[in-house]
Coordinates of C-alpha atoms and ligand atoms in Angstrom, one line a residue:
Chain F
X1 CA 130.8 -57.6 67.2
X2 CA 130.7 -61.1 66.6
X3 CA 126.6 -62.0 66.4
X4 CA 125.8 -64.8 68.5
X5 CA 122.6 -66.9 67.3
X6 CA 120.1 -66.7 69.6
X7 CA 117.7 -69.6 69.3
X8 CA 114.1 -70.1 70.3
X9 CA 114.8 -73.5 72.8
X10 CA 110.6 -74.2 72.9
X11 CA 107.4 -72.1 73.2
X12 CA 104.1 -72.2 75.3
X13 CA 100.6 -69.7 75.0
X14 CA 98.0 -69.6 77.3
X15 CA 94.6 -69.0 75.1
X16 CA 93.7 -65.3 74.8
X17 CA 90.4 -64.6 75.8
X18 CA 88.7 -63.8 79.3
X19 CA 88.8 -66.6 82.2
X20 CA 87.1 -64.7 85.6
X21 CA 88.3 -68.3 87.5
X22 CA 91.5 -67.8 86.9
X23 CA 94.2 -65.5 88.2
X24 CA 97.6 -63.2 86.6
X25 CA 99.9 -65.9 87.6
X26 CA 97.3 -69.0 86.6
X27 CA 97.9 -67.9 83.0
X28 CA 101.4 -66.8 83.4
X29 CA 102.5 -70.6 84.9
X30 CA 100.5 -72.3 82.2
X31 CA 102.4 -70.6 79.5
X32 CA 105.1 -70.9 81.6
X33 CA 105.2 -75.0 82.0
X34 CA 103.9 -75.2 78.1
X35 CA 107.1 -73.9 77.5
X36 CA 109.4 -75.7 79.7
X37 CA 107.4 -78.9 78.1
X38 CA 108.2 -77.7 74.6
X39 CA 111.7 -77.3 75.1
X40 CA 111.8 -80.7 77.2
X41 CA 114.0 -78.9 79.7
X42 CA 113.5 -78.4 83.4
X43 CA 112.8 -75.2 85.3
X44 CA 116.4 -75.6 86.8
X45 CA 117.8 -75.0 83.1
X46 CA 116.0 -71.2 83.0
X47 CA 118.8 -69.3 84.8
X48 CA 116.9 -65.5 84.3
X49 CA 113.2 -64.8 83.3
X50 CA 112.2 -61.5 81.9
X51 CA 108.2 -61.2 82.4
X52 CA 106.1 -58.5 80.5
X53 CA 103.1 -57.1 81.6
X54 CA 101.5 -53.6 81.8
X55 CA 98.5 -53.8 84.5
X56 CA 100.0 -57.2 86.6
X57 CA 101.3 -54.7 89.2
X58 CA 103.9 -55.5 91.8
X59 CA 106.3 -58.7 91.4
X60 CA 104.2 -60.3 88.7
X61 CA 106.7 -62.2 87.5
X62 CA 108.3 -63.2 90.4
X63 CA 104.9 -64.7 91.7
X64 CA 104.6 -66.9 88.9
X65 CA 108.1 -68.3 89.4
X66 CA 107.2 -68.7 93.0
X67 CA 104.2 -71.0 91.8
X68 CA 106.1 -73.0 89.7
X69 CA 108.9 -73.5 92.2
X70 CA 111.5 -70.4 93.4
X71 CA 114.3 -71.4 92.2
X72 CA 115.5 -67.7 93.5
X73 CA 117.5 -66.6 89.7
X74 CA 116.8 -63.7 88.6
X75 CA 113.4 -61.4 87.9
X76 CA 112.8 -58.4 85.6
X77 CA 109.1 -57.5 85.0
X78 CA 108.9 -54.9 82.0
X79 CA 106.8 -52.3 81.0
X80 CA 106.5 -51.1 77.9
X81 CA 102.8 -50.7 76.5
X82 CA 101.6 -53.2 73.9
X83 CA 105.4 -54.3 73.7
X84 CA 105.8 -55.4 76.9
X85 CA 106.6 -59.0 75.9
X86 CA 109.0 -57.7 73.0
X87 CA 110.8 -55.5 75.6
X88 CA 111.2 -58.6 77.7
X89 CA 112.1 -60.3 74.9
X90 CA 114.9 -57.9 74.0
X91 CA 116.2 -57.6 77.5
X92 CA 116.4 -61.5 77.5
X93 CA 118.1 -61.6 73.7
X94 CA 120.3 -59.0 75.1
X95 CA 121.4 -61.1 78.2
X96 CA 122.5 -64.4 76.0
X97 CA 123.9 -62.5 73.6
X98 CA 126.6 -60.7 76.0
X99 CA 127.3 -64.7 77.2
X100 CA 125.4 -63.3 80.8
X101 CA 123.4 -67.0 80.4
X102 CA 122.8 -70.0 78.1
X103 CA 118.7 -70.1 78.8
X104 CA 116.0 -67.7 79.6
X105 CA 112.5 -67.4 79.9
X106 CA 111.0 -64.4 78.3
X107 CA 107.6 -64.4 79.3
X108 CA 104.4 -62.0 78.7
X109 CA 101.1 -61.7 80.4
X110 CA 98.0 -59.9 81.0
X111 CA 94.4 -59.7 82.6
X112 CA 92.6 -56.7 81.5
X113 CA 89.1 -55.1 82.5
X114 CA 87.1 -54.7 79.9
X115 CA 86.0 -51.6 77.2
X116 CA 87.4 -48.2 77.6
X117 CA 90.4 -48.8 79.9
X118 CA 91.7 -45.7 82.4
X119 CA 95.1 -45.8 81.5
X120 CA 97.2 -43.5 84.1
X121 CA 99.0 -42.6 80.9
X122 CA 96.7 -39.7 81.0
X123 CA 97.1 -36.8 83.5
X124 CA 93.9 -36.2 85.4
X125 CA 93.4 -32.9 83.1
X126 CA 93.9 -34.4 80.0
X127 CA 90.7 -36.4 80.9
X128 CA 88.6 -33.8 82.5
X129 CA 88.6 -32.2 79.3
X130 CA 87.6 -35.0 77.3
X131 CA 90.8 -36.2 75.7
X132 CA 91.8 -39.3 77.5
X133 CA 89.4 -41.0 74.6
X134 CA 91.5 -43.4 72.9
X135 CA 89.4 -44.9 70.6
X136 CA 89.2 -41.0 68.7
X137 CA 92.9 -41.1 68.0
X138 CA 92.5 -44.3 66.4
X139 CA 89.3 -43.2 64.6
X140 CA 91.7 -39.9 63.6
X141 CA 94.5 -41.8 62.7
X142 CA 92.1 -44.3 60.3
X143 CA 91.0 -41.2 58.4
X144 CA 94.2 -39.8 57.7
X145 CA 95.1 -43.3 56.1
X146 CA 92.1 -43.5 54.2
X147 CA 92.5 -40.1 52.9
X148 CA 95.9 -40.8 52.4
X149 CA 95.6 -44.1 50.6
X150 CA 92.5 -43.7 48.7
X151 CA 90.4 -46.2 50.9
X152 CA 87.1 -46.2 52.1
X153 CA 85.1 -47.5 55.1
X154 CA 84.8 -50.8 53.2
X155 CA 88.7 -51.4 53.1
X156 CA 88.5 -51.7 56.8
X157 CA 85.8 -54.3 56.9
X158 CA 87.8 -56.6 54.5
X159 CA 90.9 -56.7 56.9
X160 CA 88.2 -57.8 60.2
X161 CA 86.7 -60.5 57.2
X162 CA 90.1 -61.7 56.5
X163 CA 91.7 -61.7 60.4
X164 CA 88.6 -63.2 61.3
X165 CA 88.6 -65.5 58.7
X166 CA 91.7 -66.9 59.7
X167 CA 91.2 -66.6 63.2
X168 CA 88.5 -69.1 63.1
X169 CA 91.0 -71.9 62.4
X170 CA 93.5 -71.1 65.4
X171 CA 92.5 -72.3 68.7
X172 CA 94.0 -70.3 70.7
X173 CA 91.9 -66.9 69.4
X174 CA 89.0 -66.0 71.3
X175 CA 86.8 -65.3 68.5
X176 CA 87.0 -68.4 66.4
X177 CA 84.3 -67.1 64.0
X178 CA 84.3 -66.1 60.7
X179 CA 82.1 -62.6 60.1
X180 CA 80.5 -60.8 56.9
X181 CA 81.6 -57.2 55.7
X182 CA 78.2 -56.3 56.5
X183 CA 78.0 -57.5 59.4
X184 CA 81.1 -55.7 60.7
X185 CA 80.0 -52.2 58.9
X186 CA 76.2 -52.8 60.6
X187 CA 78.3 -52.8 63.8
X188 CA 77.3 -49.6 66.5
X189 CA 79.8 -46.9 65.4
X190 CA 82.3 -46.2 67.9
X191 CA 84.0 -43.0 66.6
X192 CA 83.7 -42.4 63.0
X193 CA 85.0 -44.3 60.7
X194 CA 85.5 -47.0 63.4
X195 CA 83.0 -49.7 63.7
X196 CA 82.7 -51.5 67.0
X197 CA 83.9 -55.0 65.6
X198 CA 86.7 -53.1 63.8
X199 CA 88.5 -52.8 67.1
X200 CA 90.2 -55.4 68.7
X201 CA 89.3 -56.2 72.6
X202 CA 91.5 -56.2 75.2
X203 CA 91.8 -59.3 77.3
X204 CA 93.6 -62.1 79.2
X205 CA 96.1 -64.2 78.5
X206 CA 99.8 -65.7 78.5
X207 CA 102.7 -66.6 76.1
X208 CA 106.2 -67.6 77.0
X209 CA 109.2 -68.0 74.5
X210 CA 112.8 -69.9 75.9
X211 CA 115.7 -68.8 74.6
X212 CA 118.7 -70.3 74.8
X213 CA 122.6 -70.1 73.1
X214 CA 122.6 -73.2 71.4
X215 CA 119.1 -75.2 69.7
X216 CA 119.6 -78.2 70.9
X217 CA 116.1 -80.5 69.8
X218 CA 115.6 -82.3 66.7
X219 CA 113.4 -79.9 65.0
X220 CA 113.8 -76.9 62.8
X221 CA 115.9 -74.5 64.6
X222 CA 114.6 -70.9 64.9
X223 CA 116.7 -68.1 65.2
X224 CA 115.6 -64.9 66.9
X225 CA 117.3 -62.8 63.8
X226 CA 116.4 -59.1 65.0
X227 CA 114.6 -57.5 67.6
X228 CA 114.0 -54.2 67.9
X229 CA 112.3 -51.9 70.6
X230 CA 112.2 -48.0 69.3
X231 CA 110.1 -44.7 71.2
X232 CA 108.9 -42.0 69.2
X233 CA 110.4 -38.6 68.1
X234 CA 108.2 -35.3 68.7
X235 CA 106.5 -33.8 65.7
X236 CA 103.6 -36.3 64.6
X237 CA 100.2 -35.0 65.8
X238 CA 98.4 -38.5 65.3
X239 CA 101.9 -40.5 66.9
X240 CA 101.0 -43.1 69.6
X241 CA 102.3 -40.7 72.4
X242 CA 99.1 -38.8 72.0
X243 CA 100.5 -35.4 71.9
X244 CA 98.3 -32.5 71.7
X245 CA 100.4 -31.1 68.7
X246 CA 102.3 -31.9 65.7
X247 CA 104.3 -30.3 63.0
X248 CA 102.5 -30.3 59.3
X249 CA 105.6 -30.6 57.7
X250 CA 108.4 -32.7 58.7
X251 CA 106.9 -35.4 60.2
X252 CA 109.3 -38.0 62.1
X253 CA 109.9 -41.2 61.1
X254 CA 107.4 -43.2 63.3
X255 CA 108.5 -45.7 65.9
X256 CA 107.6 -48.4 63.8
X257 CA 109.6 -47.2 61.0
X258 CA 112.8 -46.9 63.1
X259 CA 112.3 -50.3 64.6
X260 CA 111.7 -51.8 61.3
X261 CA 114.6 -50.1 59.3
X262 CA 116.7 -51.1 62.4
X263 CA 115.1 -54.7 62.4
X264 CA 116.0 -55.3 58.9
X265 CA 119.3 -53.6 58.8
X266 CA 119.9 -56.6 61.9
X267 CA 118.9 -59.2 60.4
X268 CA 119.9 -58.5 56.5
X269 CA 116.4 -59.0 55.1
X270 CA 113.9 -56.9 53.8
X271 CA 110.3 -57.1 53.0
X272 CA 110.8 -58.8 49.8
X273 CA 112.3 -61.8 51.4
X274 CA 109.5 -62.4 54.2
X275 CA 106.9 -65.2 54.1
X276 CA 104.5 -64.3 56.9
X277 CA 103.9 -61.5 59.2
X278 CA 101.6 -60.3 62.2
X279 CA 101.4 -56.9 63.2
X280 CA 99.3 -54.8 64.9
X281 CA 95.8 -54.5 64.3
X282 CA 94.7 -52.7 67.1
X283 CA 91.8 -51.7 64.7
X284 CA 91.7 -52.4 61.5
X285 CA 93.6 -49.2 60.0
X286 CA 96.4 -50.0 62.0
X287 CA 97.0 -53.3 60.3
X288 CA 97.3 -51.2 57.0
X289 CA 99.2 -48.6 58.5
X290 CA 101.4 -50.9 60.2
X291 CA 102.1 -52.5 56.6
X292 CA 102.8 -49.4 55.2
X293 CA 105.3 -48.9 57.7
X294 CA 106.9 -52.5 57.6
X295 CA 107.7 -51.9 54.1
X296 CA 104.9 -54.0 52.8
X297 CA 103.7 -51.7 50.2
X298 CA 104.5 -47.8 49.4
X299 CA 103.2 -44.6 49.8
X300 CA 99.9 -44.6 48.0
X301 CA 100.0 -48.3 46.7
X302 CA 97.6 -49.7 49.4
X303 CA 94.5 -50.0 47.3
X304 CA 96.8 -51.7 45.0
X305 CA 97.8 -53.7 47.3
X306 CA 94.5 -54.9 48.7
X307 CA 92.5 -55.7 45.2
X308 CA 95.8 -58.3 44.3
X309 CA 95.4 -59.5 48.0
X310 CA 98.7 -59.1 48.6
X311 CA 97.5 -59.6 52.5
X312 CA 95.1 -62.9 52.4
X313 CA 96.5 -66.2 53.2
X314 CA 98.1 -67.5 49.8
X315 CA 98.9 -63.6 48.7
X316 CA 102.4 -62.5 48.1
X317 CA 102.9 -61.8 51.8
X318 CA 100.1 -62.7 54.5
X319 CA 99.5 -60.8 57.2
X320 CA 98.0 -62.1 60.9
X321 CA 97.5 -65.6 59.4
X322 CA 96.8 -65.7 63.3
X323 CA 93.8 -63.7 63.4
X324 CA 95.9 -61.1 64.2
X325 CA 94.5 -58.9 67.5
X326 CA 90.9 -58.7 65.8
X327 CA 90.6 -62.2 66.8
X328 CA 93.1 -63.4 69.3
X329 CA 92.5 -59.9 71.5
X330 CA 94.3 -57.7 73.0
X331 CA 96.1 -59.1 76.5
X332 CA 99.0 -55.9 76.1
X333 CA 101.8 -57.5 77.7
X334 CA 101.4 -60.8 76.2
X335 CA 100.5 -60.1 72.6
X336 CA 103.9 -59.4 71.2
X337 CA 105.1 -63.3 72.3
X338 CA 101.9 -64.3 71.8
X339 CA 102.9 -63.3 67.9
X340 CA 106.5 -65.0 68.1
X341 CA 104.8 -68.3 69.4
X342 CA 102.8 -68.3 66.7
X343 CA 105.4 -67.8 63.6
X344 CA 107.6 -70.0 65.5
X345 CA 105.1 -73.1 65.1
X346 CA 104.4 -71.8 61.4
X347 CA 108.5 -71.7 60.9
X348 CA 108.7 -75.0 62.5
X349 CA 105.6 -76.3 60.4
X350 CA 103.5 -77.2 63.3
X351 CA 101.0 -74.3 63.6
X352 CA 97.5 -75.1 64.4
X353 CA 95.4 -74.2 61.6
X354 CA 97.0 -75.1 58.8
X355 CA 100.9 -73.5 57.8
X356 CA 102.3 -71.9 55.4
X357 CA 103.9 -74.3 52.3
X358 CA 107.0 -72.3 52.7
X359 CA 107.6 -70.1 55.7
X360 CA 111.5 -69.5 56.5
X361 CA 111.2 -65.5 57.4
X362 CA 108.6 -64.2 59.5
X363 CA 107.9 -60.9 61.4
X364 CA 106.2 -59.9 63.9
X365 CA 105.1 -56.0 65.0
X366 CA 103.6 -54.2 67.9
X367 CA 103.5 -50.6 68.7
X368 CA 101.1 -48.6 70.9
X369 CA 101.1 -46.1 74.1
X370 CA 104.5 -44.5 74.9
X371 CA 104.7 -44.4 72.2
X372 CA 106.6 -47.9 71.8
X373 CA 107.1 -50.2 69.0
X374 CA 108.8 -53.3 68.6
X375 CA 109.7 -55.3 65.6
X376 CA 110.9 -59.2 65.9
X377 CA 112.3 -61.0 62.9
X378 CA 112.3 -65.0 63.3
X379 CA 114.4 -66.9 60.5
X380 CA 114.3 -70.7 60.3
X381 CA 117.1 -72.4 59.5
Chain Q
X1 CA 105.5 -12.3 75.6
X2 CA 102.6 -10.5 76.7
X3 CA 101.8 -7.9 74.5
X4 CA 99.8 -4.6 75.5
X5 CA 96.7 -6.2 74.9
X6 CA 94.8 -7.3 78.8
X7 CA 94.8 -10.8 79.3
X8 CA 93.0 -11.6 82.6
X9 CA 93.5 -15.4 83.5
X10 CA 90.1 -17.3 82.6
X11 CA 89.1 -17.9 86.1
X12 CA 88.3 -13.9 86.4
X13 CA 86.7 -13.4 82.9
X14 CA 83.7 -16.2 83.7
X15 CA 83.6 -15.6 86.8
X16 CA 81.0 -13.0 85.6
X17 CA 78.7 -15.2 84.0
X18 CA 78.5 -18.0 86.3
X19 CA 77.5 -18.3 89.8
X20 CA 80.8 -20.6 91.0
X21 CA 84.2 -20.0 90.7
X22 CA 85.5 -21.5 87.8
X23 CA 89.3 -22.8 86.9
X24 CA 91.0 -24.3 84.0
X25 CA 91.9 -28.0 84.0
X26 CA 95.2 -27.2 84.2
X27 CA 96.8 -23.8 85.0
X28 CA 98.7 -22.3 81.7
X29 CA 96.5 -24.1 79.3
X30 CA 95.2 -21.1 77.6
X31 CA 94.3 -17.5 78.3
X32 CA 91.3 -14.9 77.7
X33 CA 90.7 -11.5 77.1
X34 CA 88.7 -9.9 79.5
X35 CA 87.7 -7.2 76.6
X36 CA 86.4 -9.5 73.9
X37 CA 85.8 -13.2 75.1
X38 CA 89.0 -14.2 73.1
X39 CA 90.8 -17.1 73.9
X40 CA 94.0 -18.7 73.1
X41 CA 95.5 -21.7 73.7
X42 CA 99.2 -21.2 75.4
X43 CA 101.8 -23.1 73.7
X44 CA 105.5 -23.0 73.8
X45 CA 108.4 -21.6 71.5
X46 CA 111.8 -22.9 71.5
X47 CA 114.4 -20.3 70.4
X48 CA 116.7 -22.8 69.6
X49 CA 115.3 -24.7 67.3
X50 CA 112.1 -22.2 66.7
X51 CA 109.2 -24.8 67.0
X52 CA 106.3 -24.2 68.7
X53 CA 104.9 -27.0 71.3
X54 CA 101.4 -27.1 73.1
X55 CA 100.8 -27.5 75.9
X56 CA 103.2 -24.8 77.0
X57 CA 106.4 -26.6 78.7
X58 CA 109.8 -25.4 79.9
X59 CA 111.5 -27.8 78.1
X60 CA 111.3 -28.3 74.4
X61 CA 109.8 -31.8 73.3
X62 CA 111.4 -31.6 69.8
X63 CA 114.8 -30.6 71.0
X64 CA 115.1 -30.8 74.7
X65 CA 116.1 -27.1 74.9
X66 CA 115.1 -25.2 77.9
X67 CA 115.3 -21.8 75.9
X68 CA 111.3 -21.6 75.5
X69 CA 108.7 -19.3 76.0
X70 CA 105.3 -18.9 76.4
X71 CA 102.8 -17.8 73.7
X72 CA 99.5 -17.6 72.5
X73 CA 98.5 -19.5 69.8
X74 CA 96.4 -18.3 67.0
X75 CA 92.6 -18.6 68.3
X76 CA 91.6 -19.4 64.5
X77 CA 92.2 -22.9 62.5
X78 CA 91.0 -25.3 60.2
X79 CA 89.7 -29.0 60.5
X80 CA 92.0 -31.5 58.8
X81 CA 90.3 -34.6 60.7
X82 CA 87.5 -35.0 62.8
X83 CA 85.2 -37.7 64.8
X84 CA 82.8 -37.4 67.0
X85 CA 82.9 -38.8 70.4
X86 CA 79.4 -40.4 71.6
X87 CA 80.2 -42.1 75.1
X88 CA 82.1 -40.3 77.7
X89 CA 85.4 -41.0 78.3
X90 CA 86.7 -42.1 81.5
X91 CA 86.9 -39.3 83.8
X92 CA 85.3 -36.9 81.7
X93 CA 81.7 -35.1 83.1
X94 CA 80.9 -32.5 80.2
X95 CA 78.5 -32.6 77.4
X96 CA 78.1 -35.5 74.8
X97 CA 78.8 -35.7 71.8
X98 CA 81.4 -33.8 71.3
X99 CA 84.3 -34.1 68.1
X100 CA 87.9 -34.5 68.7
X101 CA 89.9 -32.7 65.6
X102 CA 93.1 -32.4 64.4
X103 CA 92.8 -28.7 63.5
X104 CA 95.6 -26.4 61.6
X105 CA 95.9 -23.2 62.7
X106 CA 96.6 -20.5 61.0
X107 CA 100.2 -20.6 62.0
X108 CA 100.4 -23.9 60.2
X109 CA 100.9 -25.8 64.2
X110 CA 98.7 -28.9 63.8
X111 CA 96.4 -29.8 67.2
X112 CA 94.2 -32.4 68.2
X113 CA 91.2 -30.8 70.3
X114 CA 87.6 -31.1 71.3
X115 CA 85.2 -29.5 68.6
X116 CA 81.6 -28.4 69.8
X117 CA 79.5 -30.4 67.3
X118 CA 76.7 -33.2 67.0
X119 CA 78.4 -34.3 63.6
X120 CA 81.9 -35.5 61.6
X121 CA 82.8 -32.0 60.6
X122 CA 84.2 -31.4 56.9
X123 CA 87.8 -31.1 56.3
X124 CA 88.2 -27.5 55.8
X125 CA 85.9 -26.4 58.2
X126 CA 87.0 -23.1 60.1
X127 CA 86.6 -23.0 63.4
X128 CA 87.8 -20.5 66.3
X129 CA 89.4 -21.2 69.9
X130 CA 86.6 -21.0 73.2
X131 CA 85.9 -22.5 76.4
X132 CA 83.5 -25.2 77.3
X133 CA 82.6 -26.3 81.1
X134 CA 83.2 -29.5 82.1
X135 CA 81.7 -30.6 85.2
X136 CA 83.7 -29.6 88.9
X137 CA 86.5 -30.4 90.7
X138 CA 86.1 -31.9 94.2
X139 CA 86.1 -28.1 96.1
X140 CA 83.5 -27.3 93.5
X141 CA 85.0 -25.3 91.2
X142 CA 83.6 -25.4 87.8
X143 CA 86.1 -26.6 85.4
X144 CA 86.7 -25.4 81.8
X145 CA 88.7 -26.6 78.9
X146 CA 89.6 -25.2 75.7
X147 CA 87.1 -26.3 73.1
X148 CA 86.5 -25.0 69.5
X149 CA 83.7 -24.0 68.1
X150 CA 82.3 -23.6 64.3
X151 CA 82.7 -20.5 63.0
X152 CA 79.1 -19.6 61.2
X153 CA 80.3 -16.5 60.0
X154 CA 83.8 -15.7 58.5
X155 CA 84.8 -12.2 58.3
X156 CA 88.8 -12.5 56.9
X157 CA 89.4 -9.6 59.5
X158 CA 88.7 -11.9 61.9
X159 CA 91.3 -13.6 61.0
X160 CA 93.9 -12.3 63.6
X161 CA 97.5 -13.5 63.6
X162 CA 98.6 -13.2 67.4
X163 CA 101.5 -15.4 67.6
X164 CA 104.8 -13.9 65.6
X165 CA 102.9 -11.0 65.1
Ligands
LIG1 ZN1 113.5 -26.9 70.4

């Protein structure tokens, strides 16, 4: 198959954080028209919108077009966990690239109650008996890493210094504060080894991305290189499907492996040649695990890994320069765009916060509930 | 499947010791004996691609065979990983704290279940299949769910092999 390039025409973010005044479709037509602005191109030019979200309920998407002005094309609102946006994302890459349109709106939103959530992933049993707890399988999933890697307790705290660290210089985070490691390990305990502040928050908030066949303004053009959306396979008793069981042998490639093999196999790179990622740190072993399974660093070679500060701004390859979740939060069906937004401006050399000297491969990384995991590649060119 | 050993369903064996009718959260979850208080968990065998799945289903979740069949799972394991759980979750009403473990059992099947503890237990620890109640439904049954429980003392010949035996 011939590849056509896929470009990113302009991008627009609503800040993540919580705003009780406003509603769903407030957000969503704010990142919307941000976008629209970016791109300098009219609503008219967006001939199909693909809108992610995971608690927006009915039409979401549709409602927010009908605020900016029906223009009656096309709707899709997707579901898929805390890849919502990148499923969106896919479905609208997908579109262009079979020549169904020149322009699209991918766009990914989300208001979310706060603390434990009751997610209706979980059968009414499963929580009578004291498994719907979801911050326990994150707690069980840090351990294993740690045991695994050779890490302790204080490993974690460094990656909420560092995300929080550079958090505080992008305004569109809602912590903007910089934090000590003792501060985050004198945290309340949440499920051991998880400190409170080592977990991000879920919350509110908006990011839209326009695609479109050819880039047509003046500055740096960024290609949407790879995009991949994988599910899990049965057989990992820690996976993000939340099974019950698991094999102890054998274990399945994880759905962010299978994205991120297929994402590089896409878009011809490999870790090696990229300059900036963000990937999920739904708590603060996830961002190492995530690595792990990006590629970043081997089996074993974490610790390694985190004394050169392979990770930290200026290392050999950064990781959330955004804040990541730990500071931006956790608005699920936004978060994945919320990412490509971000390494967009850095590609483009106009992210808030100060960029990167040289950024021309960046990726970004979700996976959660489904299990689902998603894994963009952005190349500038 | 069954063997000659009696298994009442858990409903009649507690019914004896508490004043309500009790039921499990979900029917097929495990089983007891009525003769010694043993309980398994019921999971699933696939004789096509001979896994073993828990909870129980008619379908395989490794290979999407419908060639399974029910089984108990051994009652004894071993924790790999454990936290505790301080706050109830939502739409849970039994005791706190509780841990949440991934356990091995002795037929090597790794699960994630509730451990009756007040503390991070060691990897390593042994601990043995049981019952905990955990609040009612709304026609006020009283519900139980599998939970494991530290074994203080471990006689090898407790050490049963049920499933494959
Ligand atoms: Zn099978």
């Amino acid at each position: 198959m011939i590849d056509t390039p896929i470009y990113i025409a302009g991008v627009g973010i609503h800040r993540f954080g919580r705003f009780p005044a406003q509603t769903l479709t407030d957000l969503g037509v704010h990142a919307f028209r941000a976008a629209l602005h970016d791109a300098e191109l009219p609503l008219s030019a967006i001939q199909a919108i693909y809108c992610g979200s995971v608690y927006g309920g009915v039409a979401a998407g549709h409602k927010v077009l009908g605020a900016l002005g029906a223009t009656s094309v096309p709707v899709v609102n997707v579901e898929a966990g805390c890849a919502s946006g990148a499923a969106a994302l896919l479905l609208g890459t997908l579109a262009l690239r079979a020549q169904a349109y020149d322009c699209v709106a991918v766009l990914g939103m989300e208001k979310m109650p706060k603390g434990m959530i009751r997610s209706s992933f979980f059968d009414l049993w499963q929580e009578q008996a004291g498994l719907a707890v979801t911050p326990a399988y994150f707690a069980l999933r840090a351990q294993q890493l740690l045991r695994e890697e050779g890490l302790d307790v204080r490993d974690l705290a460094k990656i909420v210094v560092k995300n929080r660290a550079n958090g505080a210089l992008n305004p569109y985070a809602m912590f903007q504060s910089r934090v000590t490691e003792e501060e985050v390990l004198a945290s309340p305990e949440v499920c051991e080894p998880l400190r409170l502040w080592m977990l991000c928050s879920p919350n509110e908030g908006a990011a839209c991305v326009i695609l479109a066949r050819k880039a047509v303004l003046g500055r740096r053009k960024v290609r949407v290189a790879a995009i991949t959306l994988r599910s899990h396979r049965f057989g990992n008793v820690l996976g993000e499907h939340t099974p019950l069981c698991g094999t102890a042998r054998e274990v399945p490639p994880s759905p962010s492996e299978l994205a991120a093999r297929e994402a590089y196999e896409i878009a011809g790179v490999g870790p090696p040649e990229l300059d900036l990622v963000e990937c999920q740190d739904t708590d603060a072993a996830r961002e190492l695990l995530a690595c792990r399974e990006l590629g970043l660093y081997g089996a074993g070679e974490c610790a390694q890994a985190l004394r050169e500060g392979w990770f930290l701004p200026g290392g050999k390859i950064p990781v959330n320069l955004s804040g990541g979740l730990l500071s931006k939060g956790e608005p699920l069906g936004a978060s994945a765009l919320g990412q490509v937004v971000y390494l967009c401006w850095q590609l483009q050399g106009r992210a808030p916060g100060g960029g990167l000297e040289r950024c021309r491969v960046a990726l970004a990384h979700t996976v959660g509930r489904g299990a689902n995991a998603s894994v963009t590649i952005l190349q500038g060119e | 499947m069954t063997s000659g050993r009696a298994i009442a369903s858990v409903g009649q064996s507690v019914v004896s010791v508490v004043a309500m009718p009790a039921k499990p959260v979900r029917e097929g979850l495990f089983a007891a004996s009525s003769e010694d208080g043993t309980v398994w968990l019921l999971g699933s065998e696939c004789t096509k691609c001979a896994r073993t799945a828990f909870p129980a289903s008619e379908l395989c979740p490794y290979c999407g065979s419908d060639r399974t069949q029910v089984s108990r799972l051994p009652s004894d394991g071993v924790v790999e990983l454990c936290t505790l759980v301080r706050k109830s979750p939502p739409g849970y009403r039994g005791p706190t704290p509780y841990g949440l473990a991934v356990i091995r059992l002795t037929s090597d099947l790794l699960i994630v279940a509730p451990v009756e503890t007040h503390e991070v237990l060691a990897c390593g620890t042994r601990v043995r299949c049981g019952v905990r109640e955990v609040g009612e439904d709304e026609e006020g049954n009283l519900l139980l769910a599998p939970c494991f429980r530290v074994l203080e003392v471990q006689p090898e010949a407790s050490l049963m092999r049920v499933v494959g035996s």
